[in-house]
Amino acid sequence: SDVPLYLSGDKAGLREFLGKFDVFLFDCDGVLWSGDHCFPGTVETLELLRNNGKQVVFVTNNSTKSRADYCKKLEGLGIPSTVEEVFSSSYSSSIYISRILQLPANKRKVYVIGETGIEQELRSENVPFIGGTDPAYRRDVKPEDYKLIAAGDESILDPEVGVVLVGLDFHLNYLKLALAYHYVKRGAVFLATNIDSTLPNSGTLFPGAGSMSAPLIMMLGQEPTALGKPAQAMMDAIEGKFKFDRSRACMVGDRANTDIRFGREGKLGGTLGVLTGVSSKEDFESGPVRPHAYLDKLSDLLGSDL
Ligand code: PLP
Ligand code: CA
């Protein structure tokens, strides 16, 4: 693709760029804030866009939080939002399971590897689940477990499980992986909230949700259906909800291979990179996936003087 426009400090360029869009999809971490630190000017920039009639949607791959959790986080940082404006991978996974997957009546249960965000969103869609944060799964494998699993015993393998959903799990262990493997082997649909290899924290990187599904991919020789950015299942779900014109929408993100790719493959009118997260200037200017434009930081949009 072409070399992107660099718009920081370019008032006329910024005005022209912003004028092309009615909807802005925002990646969160690395764009609006980093961890618990809200970037200066985030609140004012969102206000500027809203005051100019732009619709704002928060699109995050973080599955550990529910949409309600995200609203609380946004509110705590001084950013007004509603649950309806938030799209998390926990939510896109839940609606994919409840509204897209056609599961037989006796195979409706989801075996979860993940945290409370997934559990809350599954509950809100009335999807039954096991696993997740249940302390019963936070233990070592016992010798008898192997025999029970091998025998397909219902005391350890729930026969109603028809889906395995893998998100970031801070208590991943051998038992959880062994159960997930056997559920998929027995025919369960293999889903991942997102497949980010890493996630940023405190200025460095840690294992991301993709690193939770990686051992299963290794065991199964099968890829999961992923429901976070850059998967277009997430874009389709967002469009299903907001019915926006893709040519008048812009994805804003810090990560070329998730956010920018998400917008490019979704045929959005624009993609805007920011340098406050994972990707570098070199990634944006000469990497395999390039945004239409990029900024040093999101608040440089304030320089448009709109
Ligand atoms: N997954 C987890 C668990 C996270 O904590 C984060 C960032 O906080 C992400 C994914 C990436 O989120 P985003 O898509 O908002 O950058
Ligand atoms: Ca991000």
Short mmCIF file of C-alpha atoms and ligand atoms in Angstrom, two decimals:
data_model
loop_
_atom_site.label_atom_id
_atom_site.label_comp_id
_atom_site.label_asym_id
_atom_site.label_seq_id
_atom_site.Cartn_x
_atom_site.Cartn_y
_atom_site.Cartn_z
CA SER A 1 0.00 0.00 0.00
CA ASP A 2 0.96 3.68 -0.22
CA VAL A 3 2.98 5.64 2.31
CA PRO A 4 0.50 7.03 4.86
CA LEU A 5 -0.10 10.72 5.43
CA TYR A 6 1.58 12.09 8.53
CA LEU A 7 -0.98 14.50 9.96
CA SER A 8 0.46 15.77 13.27
CA GLY A 9 0.61 19.58 13.07
CA ASP A 10 -1.02 19.67 9.62
CA LYS A 11 -4.18 21.68 10.29
CA ALA A 12 -5.57 21.58 6.75
CA GLY A 13 -4.74 17.90 6.37
CA LEU A 14 -6.45 17.07 9.67
CA ARG A 15 -9.61 18.97 8.74
CA GLU A 16 -9.81 17.27 5.39
CA PHE A 17 -9.25 13.84 6.96
CA LEU A 18 -11.86 14.32 9.71
CA GLY A 19 -14.38 15.61 7.19
CA LYS A 20 -14.40 12.25 5.42
CA PHE A 21 -15.92 10.35 8.33
CA ASP A 22 -19.10 10.14 10.40
CA VAL A 23 -18.03 7.23 12.59
CA PHE A 24 -14.80 6.62 14.48
CA LEU A 25 -13.99 3.17 15.81
CA PHE A 26 -11.46 3.50 18.60
CA ASP A 27 -9.04 0.91 19.81
CA CYS A 28 -8.62 1.67 23.51
CA ASP A 29 -5.34 0.66 25.14
CA GLY A 30 -2.46 2.43 23.40
CA VAL A 31 -4.79 5.01 21.81
CA LEU A 32 -6.92 6.55 24.56
CA TRP A 33 -4.86 5.39 27.51
CA SER A 34 -2.06 3.09 28.54
CA GLY A 35 -2.96 0.78 31.42
CA ASP A 36 -4.48 3.09 34.01
CA HIS A 37 -2.91 6.26 32.61
CA CYS A 38 -5.23 8.34 30.43
CA PHE A 39 -3.26 10.21 27.77
CA PRO A 40 -3.49 14.02 28.06
CA GLY A 41 -6.12 15.39 25.66
CA THR A 42 -8.05 12.11 25.19
CA VAL A 43 -11.18 13.52 26.85
CA GLU A 44 -11.04 16.76 24.84
CA THR A 45 -10.42 14.92 21.55
CA LEU A 46 -13.46 12.67 22.01
CA GLU A 47 -15.49 15.73 22.99
CA LEU A 48 -14.38 17.53 19.83
CA LEU A 49 -15.44 14.61 17.65
CA ARG A 50 -18.80 14.23 19.38
CA ASN A 51 -19.46 17.98 19.25
CA ASN A 52 -18.92 17.78 15.51
CA GLY A 53 -21.56 15.06 15.19
CA LYS A 54 -19.19 12.11 14.90
CA GLN A 55 -20.27 8.77 16.31
CA VAL A 56 -17.72 7.11 18.57
CA VAL A 57 -17.41 3.36 19.21
CA PHE A 58 -14.86 1.79 21.55
CA VAL A 59 -13.54 -1.46 20.08
CA THR A 60 -11.23 -3.47 22.31
CA ASN A 61 -9.72 -6.94 22.13
CA ASN A 62 -9.57 -7.11 25.92
CA SER A 63 -11.79 -10.06 26.88
CA THR A 64 -11.06 -9.89 30.61
CA LYS A 65 -13.58 -7.06 30.96
CA SER A 66 -17.27 -6.83 30.06
CA ARG A 67 -18.80 -3.82 28.32
CA ALA A 68 -20.08 -2.60 31.69
CA ASP A 69 -16.55 -2.92 33.14
CA TYR A 70 -15.29 -0.84 30.22
CA CYS A 71 -17.87 1.88 30.82
CA LYS A 72 -16.70 2.06 34.43
CA LYS A 73 -13.10 2.32 33.27
CA LEU A 74 -14.00 5.03 30.74
CA GLU A 75 -16.00 6.92 33.37
CA GLY A 76 -13.10 6.67 35.84
CA LEU A 77 -10.85 8.32 33.24
CA GLY A 78 -13.40 11.10 32.69
CA ILE A 79 -14.68 9.78 29.34
CA PRO A 80 -18.47 9.68 29.13
CA SER A 81 -19.78 6.50 27.45
CA THR A 82 -22.70 4.11 27.31
CA VAL A 83 -22.64 0.30 27.22
CA GLU A 84 -24.03 0.57 23.68
CA GLU A 85 -20.88 2.37 22.50
CA VAL A 86 -18.55 -0.38 23.72
CA PHE A 87 -17.56 -3.43 21.67
CA SER A 88 -15.26 -5.81 23.53
CA SER A 89 -14.08 -9.22 22.32
CA SER A 90 -15.94 -10.71 25.32
CA TYR A 91 -19.15 -9.25 23.87
CA SER A 92 -18.48 -10.12 20.22
CA SER A 93 -17.74 -13.71 21.29
CA SER A 94 -20.96 -13.91 23.29
CA ILE A 95 -23.19 -12.61 20.53
CA TYR A 96 -21.45 -14.84 17.99
CA ILE A 97 -22.30 -17.85 20.16
CA SER A 98 -25.88 -16.82 20.95
CA ARG A 99 -26.91 -15.34 17.59
CA ILE A 100 -24.72 -16.85 14.87
CA LEU A 101 -23.75 -20.36 15.94
CA GLN A 102 -26.58 -22.82 15.46
CA LEU A 103 -26.00 -25.21 18.34
CA PRO A 104 -28.14 -28.30 18.92
CA ALA A 105 -30.31 -27.97 22.07
CA ASN A 106 -28.20 -30.49 23.99
CA LYS A 107 -24.88 -28.80 23.03
CA ARG A 108 -25.46 -25.25 24.22
CA LYS A 109 -22.87 -25.08 26.97
CA VAL A 110 -19.61 -23.18 26.60
CA TYR A 111 -16.39 -24.35 28.22
CA VAL A 112 -14.56 -21.11 29.05
CA ILE A 113 -10.86 -20.45 29.42
CA GLY A 114 -10.89 -16.85 30.58
CA GLU A 115 -11.90 -14.23 33.09
CA THR A 116 -15.07 -12.53 34.38
CA GLY A 117 -15.56 -10.31 31.32
CA ILE A 118 -16.44 -13.35 29.23
CA GLU A 119 -18.65 -14.79 31.97
CA GLN A 120 -20.63 -11.57 32.36
CA GLU A 121 -21.24 -11.22 28.62
CA LEU A 122 -22.27 -14.88 28.26
CA ARG A 123 -24.71 -14.39 31.14
CA SER A 124 -26.17 -11.30 29.48
CA GLU A 125 -26.87 -13.42 26.38
CA ASN A 126 -28.28 -16.30 28.49
CA VAL A 127 -25.56 -18.66 27.30
CA PRO A 128 -24.78 -21.43 29.84
CA PHE A 129 -21.10 -22.00 30.58
CA ILE A 130 -18.64 -23.88 32.78
CA GLY A 131 -14.96 -23.34 33.56
CA GLY A 132 -13.84 -19.72 33.53
CA THR A 133 -13.09 -18.40 37.00
CA ASP A 134 -14.62 -21.42 38.78
CA PRO A 135 -12.02 -22.32 41.44
CA ALA A 136 -12.75 -26.03 40.84
CA TYR A 137 -10.60 -25.75 37.69
CA ARG A 138 -7.67 -24.08 39.43
CA ARG A 139 -5.91 -27.24 40.53
CA ASP A 140 -3.33 -29.79 39.49
CA VAL A 141 -4.32 -32.79 37.39
CA LYS A 142 -4.75 -35.92 39.53
CA PRO A 143 -3.92 -39.44 38.27
CA GLU A 144 -7.61 -40.38 38.21
CA ASP A 145 -8.42 -37.35 35.99
CA TYR A 146 -6.56 -38.98 33.10
CA LYS A 147 -8.68 -42.13 33.42
CA LEU A 148 -11.95 -40.20 33.72
CA ILE A 149 -11.11 -38.06 30.67
CA ALA A 150 -10.02 -41.10 28.66
CA ALA A 151 -13.34 -42.78 29.52
CA GLY A 152 -15.32 -39.63 28.61
CA ASP A 153 -16.75 -39.67 32.11
CA GLU A 154 -19.52 -37.09 32.66
CA SER A 155 -18.12 -36.19 36.08
CA ILE A 156 -15.26 -34.41 34.29
CA LEU A 157 -16.43 -33.89 30.67
CA ASP A 158 -19.86 -32.23 30.51
CA PRO A 159 -21.74 -33.84 27.56
CA GLU A 160 -23.63 -30.57 26.91
CA VAL A 161 -20.48 -28.62 26.01
CA GLY A 162 -20.64 -27.66 22.33
CA VAL A 163 -18.21 -24.71 22.34
CA VAL A 164 -14.74 -24.05 23.71
CA LEU A 165 -14.07 -20.31 24.07
CA VAL A 166 -10.49 -19.27 24.83
CA GLY A 167 -9.62 -15.80 26.11
CA LEU A 168 -6.92 -14.43 28.36
CA ASP A 169 -6.85 -16.48 31.58
CA PHE A 170 -4.56 -15.49 34.45
CA HIS A 171 -4.88 -19.00 35.90
CA LEU A 172 -4.26 -21.09 32.80
CA ASN A 173 -3.10 -24.59 33.75
CA TYR A 174 -2.66 -28.13 32.47
CA LEU A 175 -6.13 -29.29 33.53
CA LYS A 176 -7.86 -26.44 31.65
CA LEU A 177 -5.86 -27.15 28.48
CA ALA A 178 -6.48 -30.90 28.71
CA LEU A 179 -10.24 -30.38 29.09
CA ALA A 180 -10.38 -27.85 26.24
CA TYR A 181 -8.47 -30.26 24.01
CA HIS A 182 -10.86 -33.12 24.73
CA TYR A 183 -13.99 -31.01 24.27
CA VAL A 184 -12.80 -29.97 20.80
CA LYS A 185 -11.80 -33.56 20.03
CA ARG A 186 -15.36 -34.57 20.95
CA GLY A 187 -16.78 -32.06 18.45
CA ALA A 188 -16.99 -28.72 20.26
CA VAL A 189 -16.58 -25.55 18.16
CA PHE A 190 -13.16 -23.98 18.84
CA LEU A 191 -13.37 -20.20 19.38
CA ALA A 192 -10.91 -17.56 20.58
CA THR A 193 -11.95 -14.12 21.86
CA ASN A 194 -8.86 -12.74 20.11
CA ILE A 195 -5.47 -13.97 19.05
CA ASP A 196 -3.15 -11.13 20.13
CA SER A 197 0.17 -12.85 20.83
CA THR A 198 1.07 -10.34 23.52
CA LEU A 199 -0.42 -7.54 25.54
CA PRO A 200 1.33 -4.44 26.80
CA ASN A 201 1.68 -3.75 30.52
CA SER A 202 4.00 -1.38 32.40
CA GLY A 203 6.01 -0.57 29.30
CA THR A 204 6.74 -4.13 28.21
CA LEU A 205 4.86 -7.15 26.83
CA PHE A 206 3.19 -10.14 28.49
CA PRO A 207 1.39 -13.24 27.13
CA GLY A 208 -1.82 -12.28 25.31
CA ALA A 209 -4.97 -14.29 24.61
CA GLY A 210 -3.39 -15.78 21.48
CA SER A 211 -0.79 -17.36 23.71
CA MET A 212 -3.59 -19.17 25.57
CA SER A 213 -4.99 -20.75 22.41
CA ALA A 214 -1.51 -21.47 20.98
CA PRO A 215 -1.00 -24.69 23.01
CA LEU A 216 -4.40 -25.93 21.83
CA ILE A 217 -3.57 -25.13 18.22
CA MET A 218 -0.37 -27.12 18.75
CA MET A 219 -2.28 -30.11 20.18
CA LEU A 220 -5.20 -30.03 17.77
CA GLY A 221 -3.54 -28.93 14.55
CA GLN A 222 -6.59 -26.70 14.16
CA GLU A 223 -7.04 -22.93 14.31
CA PRO A 224 -9.84 -21.38 16.34
CA THR A 225 -12.40 -19.00 14.87
CA ALA A 226 -11.23 -15.68 16.32
CA LEU A 227 -13.74 -13.00 17.24
CA GLY A 228 -11.61 -9.95 18.08
CA LYS A 229 -9.75 -7.57 15.77
CA PRO A 230 -8.65 -8.19 13.02
CA ALA A 231 -11.38 -10.87 12.56
CA GLN A 232 -14.15 -9.55 10.33
CA ALA A 233 -16.72 -11.38 12.48
CA MET A 234 -16.22 -8.48 14.89
CA MET A 235 -16.67 -5.84 12.18
CA ASP A 236 -19.82 -7.59 10.94
CA ALA A 237 -21.19 -7.60 14.50
CA ILE A 238 -20.44 -3.88 14.88
CA GLU A 239 -22.08 -3.12 11.55
CA GLY A 240 -25.05 -5.29 12.52
CA LYS A 241 -25.52 -3.09 15.55
CA PHE A 242 -24.78 0.40 14.21
CA LYS A 243 -25.68 0.06 10.50
CA PHE A 244 -23.01 2.56 9.48
CA ASP A 245 -21.63 3.31 6.02
CA ARG A 246 -18.19 1.66 5.94
CA SER A 247 -16.86 4.22 3.48
CA ARG A 248 -17.63 6.96 6.06
CA ALA A 249 -15.97 5.16 8.99
CA CYS A 250 -12.42 5.32 10.31
CA MET A 251 -10.62 2.83 12.55
CA VAL A 252 -8.12 4.41 14.95
CA GLY A 253 -5.48 2.13 16.44
CA ASP A 254 -1.94 1.64 17.69
CA ARG A 255 -1.35 -1.82 16.26
CA ALA A 256 -0.88 -2.33 12.52
CA ASN A 257 -1.47 -6.08 12.48
CA THR A 258 -4.71 -5.94 14.48
CA ASP A 259 -6.37 -2.50 14.37
CA ILE A 260 -5.20 -1.20 11.01
CA ARG A 261 -5.61 -4.59 9.37
CA PHE A 262 -9.11 -4.76 10.88
CA GLY A 263 -10.06 -1.48 9.22
CA ARG A 264 -8.32 -2.26 5.92
CA GLU A 265 -9.86 -5.73 5.54
CA GLY A 266 -13.23 -4.31 6.60
CA LYS A 267 -12.97 -1.84 3.67
CA LEU A 268 -13.45 1.16 5.95
CA GLY A 269 -12.96 4.56 4.33
CA GLY A 270 -10.06 5.30 6.65
CA THR A 271 -7.55 3.94 9.11
CA LEU A 272 -5.59 6.17 11.46
CA GLY A 273 -2.49 4.97 13.31
CA VAL A 274 -1.15 6.53 16.51
CA LEU A 275 2.37 6.13 17.88
CA THR A 276 1.41 5.84 21.58
CA GLY A 277 1.16 2.05 21.60
CA VAL A 278 2.71 -1.04 20.02
CA SER A 279 3.49 -0.13 16.38
CA SER A 280 6.30 2.20 15.36
CA LYS A 281 6.67 4.88 12.69
CA GLU A 282 8.57 2.29 10.62
CA ASP A 283 5.69 -0.20 10.95
CA PHE A 284 3.21 2.41 9.71
CA GLU A 285 5.42 3.79 6.93
CA SER A 286 6.90 0.62 5.49
CA GLY A 287 5.31 -2.41 7.21
CA PRO A 288 3.04 -4.92 5.43
CA VAL A 289 -0.15 -3.23 6.72
CA ARG A 290 -0.17 0.57 6.60
CA PRO A 291 -2.78 3.07 7.79
CA HIS A 292 -4.19 5.77 5.51
CA ALA A 293 -2.74 8.33 7.94
CA TYR A 294 -0.95 8.46 11.26
CA LEU A 295 -0.33 10.80 14.19
CA ASP A 296 2.24 11.00 16.98
CA LYS A 297 -0.70 10.89 19.41
CA LEU A 298 -4.48 11.00 19.29
CA SER A 299 -4.74 14.49 20.81
CA ASP A 300 -2.99 15.88 17.72
CA LEU A 301 -6.50 15.81 16.24
CA LEU A 302 -7.16 18.89 18.41
CA GLY A 303 -4.84 20.74 16.02
CA SER A 304 -7.57 20.57 13.38
CA ASP A 305 -9.24 23.52 15.16
CA LEU A 306 -12.65 22.07 14.25
N1 PLP B 1 -6.31 -8.13 25.95
C1 PLP B 1 -6.13 -7.77 27.23
C2 PLP B 1 -6.31 -8.78 28.29
C3 PLP B 1 -5.77 -6.47 27.56
O1 PLP B 1 -5.58 -6.11 28.85
C4 PLP B 1 -5.60 -5.53 26.53
C5 PLP B 1 -5.24 -4.16 26.83
O2 PLP B 1 -5.49 -3.64 27.93
C6 PLP B 1 -5.81 -5.95 25.20
C7 PLP B 1 -6.17 -7.24 24.97
C8 PLP B 1 -5.70 -5.01 24.05
O3 PLP B 1 -6.75 -4.10 24.12
P1 PLP B 1 -7.01 -3.06 22.94
O4 PLP B 1 -7.64 -3.81 21.81
O5 PLP B 1 -7.95 -2.06 23.57
O6 PLP B 1 -5.70 -2.46 22.61
CA CA B 2 -4.43 -1.20 21.34
#
